[in-house]
PDB file of C-alpha atoms in Angstrom:
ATOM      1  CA  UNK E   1      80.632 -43.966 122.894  1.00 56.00           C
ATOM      2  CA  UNK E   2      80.075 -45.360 126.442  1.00 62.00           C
ATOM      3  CA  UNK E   3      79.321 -43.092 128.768  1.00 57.00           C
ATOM      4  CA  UNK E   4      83.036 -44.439 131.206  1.00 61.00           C
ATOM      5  CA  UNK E   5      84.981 -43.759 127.605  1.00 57.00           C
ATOM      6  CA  UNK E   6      83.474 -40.130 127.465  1.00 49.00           C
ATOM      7  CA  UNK E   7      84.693 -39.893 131.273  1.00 52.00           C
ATOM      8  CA  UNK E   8      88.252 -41.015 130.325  1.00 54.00           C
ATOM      9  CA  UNK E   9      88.154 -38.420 127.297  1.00 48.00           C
ATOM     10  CA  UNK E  10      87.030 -35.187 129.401  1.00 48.00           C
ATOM     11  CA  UNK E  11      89.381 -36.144 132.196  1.00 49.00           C
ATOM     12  CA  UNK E  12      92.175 -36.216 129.970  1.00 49.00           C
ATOM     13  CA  UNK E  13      91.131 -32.988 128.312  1.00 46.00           C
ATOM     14  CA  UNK E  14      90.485 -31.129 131.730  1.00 48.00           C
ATOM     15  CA  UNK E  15      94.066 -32.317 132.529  1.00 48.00           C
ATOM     16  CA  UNK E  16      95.753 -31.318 128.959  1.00 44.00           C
ATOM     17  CA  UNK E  17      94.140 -27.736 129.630  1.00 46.00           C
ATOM     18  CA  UNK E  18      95.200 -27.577 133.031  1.00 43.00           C
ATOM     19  CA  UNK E  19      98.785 -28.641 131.944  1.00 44.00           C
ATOM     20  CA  UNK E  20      98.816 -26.181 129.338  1.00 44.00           C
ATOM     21  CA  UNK E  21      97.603 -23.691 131.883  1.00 52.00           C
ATOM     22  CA  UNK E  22     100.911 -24.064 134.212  1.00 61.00           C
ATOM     23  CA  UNK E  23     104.084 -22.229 133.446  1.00 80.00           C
ATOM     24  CA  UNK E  24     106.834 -22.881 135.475  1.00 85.00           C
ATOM     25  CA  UNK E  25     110.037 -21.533 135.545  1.00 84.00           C
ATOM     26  CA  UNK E  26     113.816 -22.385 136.270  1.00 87.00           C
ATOM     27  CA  UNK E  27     117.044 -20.615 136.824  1.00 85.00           C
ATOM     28  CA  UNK E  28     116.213 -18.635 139.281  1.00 89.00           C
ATOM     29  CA  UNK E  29     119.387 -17.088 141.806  1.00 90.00           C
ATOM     30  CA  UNK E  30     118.688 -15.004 145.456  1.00 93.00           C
ATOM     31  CA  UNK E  31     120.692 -12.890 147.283  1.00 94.00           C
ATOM     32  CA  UNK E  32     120.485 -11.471 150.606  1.00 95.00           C
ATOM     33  CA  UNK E  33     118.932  -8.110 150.407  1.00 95.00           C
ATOM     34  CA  UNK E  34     121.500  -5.019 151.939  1.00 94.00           C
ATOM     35  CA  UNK E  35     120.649  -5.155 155.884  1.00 93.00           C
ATOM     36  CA  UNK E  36     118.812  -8.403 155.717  1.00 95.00           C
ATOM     37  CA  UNK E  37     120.299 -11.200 158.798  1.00 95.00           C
ATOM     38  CA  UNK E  38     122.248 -13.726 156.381  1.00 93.00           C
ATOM     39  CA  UNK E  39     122.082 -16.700 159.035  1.00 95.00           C
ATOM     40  CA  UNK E  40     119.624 -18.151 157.025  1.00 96.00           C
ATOM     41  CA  UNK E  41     119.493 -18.578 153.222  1.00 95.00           C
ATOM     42  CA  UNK E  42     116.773 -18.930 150.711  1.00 96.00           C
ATOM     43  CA  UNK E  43     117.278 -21.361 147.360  1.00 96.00           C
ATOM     44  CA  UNK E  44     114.967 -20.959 144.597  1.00 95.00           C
ATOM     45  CA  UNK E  45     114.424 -23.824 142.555  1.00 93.00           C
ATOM     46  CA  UNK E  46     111.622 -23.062 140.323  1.00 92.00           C
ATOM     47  CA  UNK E  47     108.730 -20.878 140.389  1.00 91.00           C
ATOM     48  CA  UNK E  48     105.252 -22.836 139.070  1.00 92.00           C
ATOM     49  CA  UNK E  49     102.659 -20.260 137.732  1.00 89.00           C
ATOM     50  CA  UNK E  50      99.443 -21.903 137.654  1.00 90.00           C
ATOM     51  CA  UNK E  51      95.587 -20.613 137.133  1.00 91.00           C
ATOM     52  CA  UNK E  52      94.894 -21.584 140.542  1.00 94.00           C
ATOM     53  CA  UNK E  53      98.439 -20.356 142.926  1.00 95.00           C
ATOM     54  CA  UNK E  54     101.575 -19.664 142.113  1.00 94.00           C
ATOM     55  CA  UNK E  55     103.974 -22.247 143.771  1.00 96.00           C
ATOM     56  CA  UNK E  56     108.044 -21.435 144.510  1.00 96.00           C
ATOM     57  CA  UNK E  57     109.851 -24.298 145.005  1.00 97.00           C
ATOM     58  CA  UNK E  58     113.592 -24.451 146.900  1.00 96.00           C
ATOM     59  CA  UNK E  59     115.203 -24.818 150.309  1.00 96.00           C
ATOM     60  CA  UNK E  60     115.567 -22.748 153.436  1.00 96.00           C
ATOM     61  CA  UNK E  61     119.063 -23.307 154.788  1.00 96.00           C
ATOM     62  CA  UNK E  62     120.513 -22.653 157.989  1.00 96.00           C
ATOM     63  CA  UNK E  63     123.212 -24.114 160.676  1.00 96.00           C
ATOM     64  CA  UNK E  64     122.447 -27.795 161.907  1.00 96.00           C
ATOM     65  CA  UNK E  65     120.586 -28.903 164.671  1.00 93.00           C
ATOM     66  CA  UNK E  66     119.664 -24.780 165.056  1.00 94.00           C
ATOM     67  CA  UNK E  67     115.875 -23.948 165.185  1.00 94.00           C
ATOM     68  CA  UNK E  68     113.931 -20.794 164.090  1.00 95.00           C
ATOM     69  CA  UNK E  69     110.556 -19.584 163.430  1.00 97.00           C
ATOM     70  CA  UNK E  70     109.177 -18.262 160.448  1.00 97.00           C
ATOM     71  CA  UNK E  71     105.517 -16.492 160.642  1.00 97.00           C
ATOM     72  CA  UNK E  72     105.240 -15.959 156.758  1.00 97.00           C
ATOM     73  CA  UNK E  73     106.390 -15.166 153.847  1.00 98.00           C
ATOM     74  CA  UNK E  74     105.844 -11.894 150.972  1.00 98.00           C
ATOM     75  CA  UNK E  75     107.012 -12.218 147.426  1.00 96.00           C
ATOM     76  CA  UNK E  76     107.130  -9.138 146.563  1.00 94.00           C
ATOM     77  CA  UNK E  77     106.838  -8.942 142.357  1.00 90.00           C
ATOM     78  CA  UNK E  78     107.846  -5.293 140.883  1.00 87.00           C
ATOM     79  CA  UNK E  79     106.271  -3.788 144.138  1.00 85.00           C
ATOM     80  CA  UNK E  80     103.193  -5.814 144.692  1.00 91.00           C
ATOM     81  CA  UNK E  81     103.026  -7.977 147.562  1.00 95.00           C
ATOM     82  CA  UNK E  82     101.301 -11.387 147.691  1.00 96.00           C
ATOM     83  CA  UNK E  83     101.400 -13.052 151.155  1.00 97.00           C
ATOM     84  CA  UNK E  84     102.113 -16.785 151.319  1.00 98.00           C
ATOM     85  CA  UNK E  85      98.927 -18.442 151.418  1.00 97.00           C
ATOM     86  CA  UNK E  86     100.370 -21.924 152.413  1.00 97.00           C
ATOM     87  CA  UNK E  87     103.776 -24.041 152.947  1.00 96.00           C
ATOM     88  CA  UNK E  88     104.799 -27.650 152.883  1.00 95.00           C
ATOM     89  CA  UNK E  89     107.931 -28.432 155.195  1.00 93.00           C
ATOM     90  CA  UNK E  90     107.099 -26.296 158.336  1.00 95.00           C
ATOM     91  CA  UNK E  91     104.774 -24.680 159.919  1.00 96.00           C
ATOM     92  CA  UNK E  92     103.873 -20.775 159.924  1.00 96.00           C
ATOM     93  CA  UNK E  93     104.135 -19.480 163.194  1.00 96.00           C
ATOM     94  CA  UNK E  94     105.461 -22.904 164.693  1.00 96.00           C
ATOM     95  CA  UNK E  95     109.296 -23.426 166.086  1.00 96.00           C
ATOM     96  CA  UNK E  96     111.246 -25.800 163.940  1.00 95.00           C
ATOM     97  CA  UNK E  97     114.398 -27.637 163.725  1.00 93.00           C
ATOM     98  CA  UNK E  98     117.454 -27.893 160.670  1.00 92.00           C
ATOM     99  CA  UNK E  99     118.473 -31.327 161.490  1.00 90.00           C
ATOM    100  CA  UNK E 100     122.145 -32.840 160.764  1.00 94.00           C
ATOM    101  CA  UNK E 101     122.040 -31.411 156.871  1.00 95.00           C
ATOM    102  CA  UNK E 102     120.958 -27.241 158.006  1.00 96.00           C
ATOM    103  CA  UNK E 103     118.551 -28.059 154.778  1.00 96.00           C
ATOM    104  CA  UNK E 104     114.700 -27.657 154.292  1.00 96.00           C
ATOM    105  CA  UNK E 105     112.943 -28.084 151.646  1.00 96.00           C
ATOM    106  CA  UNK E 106     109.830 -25.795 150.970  1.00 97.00           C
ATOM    107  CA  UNK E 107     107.043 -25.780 149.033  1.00 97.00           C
ATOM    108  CA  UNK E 108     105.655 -21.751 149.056  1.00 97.00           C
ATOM    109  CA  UNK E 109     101.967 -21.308 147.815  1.00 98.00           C
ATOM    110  CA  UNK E 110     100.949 -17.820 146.758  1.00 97.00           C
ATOM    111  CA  UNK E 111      97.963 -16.235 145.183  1.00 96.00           C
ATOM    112  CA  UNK E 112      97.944 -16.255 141.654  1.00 93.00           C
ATOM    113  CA  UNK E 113     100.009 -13.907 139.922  1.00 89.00           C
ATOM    114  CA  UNK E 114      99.762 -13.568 136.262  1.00 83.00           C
ATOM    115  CA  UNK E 115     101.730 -11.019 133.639  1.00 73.00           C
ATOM    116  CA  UNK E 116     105.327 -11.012 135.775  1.00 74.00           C
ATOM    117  CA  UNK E 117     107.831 -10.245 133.290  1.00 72.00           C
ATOM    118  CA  UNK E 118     110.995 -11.717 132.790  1.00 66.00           C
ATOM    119  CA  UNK E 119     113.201  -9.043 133.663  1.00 73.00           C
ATOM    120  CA  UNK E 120     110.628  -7.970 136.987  1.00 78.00           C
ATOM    121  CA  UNK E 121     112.184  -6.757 140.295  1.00 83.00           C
ATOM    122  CA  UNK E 122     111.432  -9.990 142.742  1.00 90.00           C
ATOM    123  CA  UNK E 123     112.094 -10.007 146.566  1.00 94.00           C
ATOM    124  CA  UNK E 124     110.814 -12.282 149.090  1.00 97.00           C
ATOM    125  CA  UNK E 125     110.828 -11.336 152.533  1.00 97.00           C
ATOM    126  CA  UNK E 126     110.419 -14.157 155.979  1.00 97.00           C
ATOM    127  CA  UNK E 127     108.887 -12.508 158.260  1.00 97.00           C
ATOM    128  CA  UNK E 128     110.020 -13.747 161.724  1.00 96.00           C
ATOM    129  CA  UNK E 129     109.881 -13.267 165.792  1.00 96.00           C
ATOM    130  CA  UNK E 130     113.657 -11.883 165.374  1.00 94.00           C
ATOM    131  CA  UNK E 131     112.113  -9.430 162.468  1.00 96.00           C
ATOM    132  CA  UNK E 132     112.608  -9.442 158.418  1.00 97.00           C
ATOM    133  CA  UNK E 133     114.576 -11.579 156.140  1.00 97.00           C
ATOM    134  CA  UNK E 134     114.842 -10.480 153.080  1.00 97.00           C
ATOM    135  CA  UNK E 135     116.259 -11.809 149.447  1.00 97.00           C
ATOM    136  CA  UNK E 136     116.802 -10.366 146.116  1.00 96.00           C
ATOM    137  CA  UNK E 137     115.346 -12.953 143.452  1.00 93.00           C
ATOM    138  CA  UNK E 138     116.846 -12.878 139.802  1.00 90.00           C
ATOM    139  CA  UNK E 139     116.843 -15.053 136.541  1.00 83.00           C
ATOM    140  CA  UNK E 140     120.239 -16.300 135.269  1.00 75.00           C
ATOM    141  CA  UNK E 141     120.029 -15.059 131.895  1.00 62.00           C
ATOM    142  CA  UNK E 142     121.476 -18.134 129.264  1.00 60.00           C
ATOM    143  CA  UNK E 143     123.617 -17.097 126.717  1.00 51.00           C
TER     144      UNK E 143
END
């Protein structure tokens, strides 16, 4: 076997493994904790649980043409808190604008966090200049 064909072959296994690896997961609902502002709104899409981060994807909605800043976030899972390590559609600590729509869509990155079960107690709180913001994070349970 050629040494480019060997390349090809442990590429695609390093990716398999890594695919493998990856757990992500759908059907997730928030709610605006008791006491929290509700002016603006979190949407989960899907949480990705990798070996390397653990990625929540979803959109931060607010009224148009409004701006706010958000200095991070905490996702809180069954008490322990993992501080956003990165974010894709703003900038920590930066003013930013809704435009026309009052939708953004985020990309969260966290530390890694492995064994969360199912039925754990989830919250994830934006912390801002005008204080906390805080949501309650559930599955929807398919029956």
């Amino acid at each position: 076997m050629n040494m480019s064909r060997l390349s090809i072959l442990v590429a695609a296994l390093v990716m398999t493994f890594l695919a493998i690896d990856a757990k992500v997961l759908k059907g997730y609902q928030t709610a605006v904790a008791p006491g929290s502002p509700d002016d603006i709104s979190l949407v989960i899409d899907s949480i990705d649980f990798r070996g390397d981060l653990t990625r929540v994807y979803g959109h931060i909605d607010s009224r148009p043409n409004t701006s706010a800043c958000i200095n991070s976030f905490v996702l809180n899972a069954d008490k322990t808190p993992f501080r956003a390590t990165d974010i894709d559609g703003f900038d920590f600590e930066r003013r930013f604008q809704w435009e026309e729509t009052g939708v953004l869509p985020v990309e969260i990155d966290f530390p890694v966090i492995k064994g969360v079960r199912p039925n754990a107690v989830l919250n994830i709180v934006a912390e801002t200049p005008r204080g906390p913001y805080c949501w309650n994070i559930t599955r929807r349970v398919k029956k």
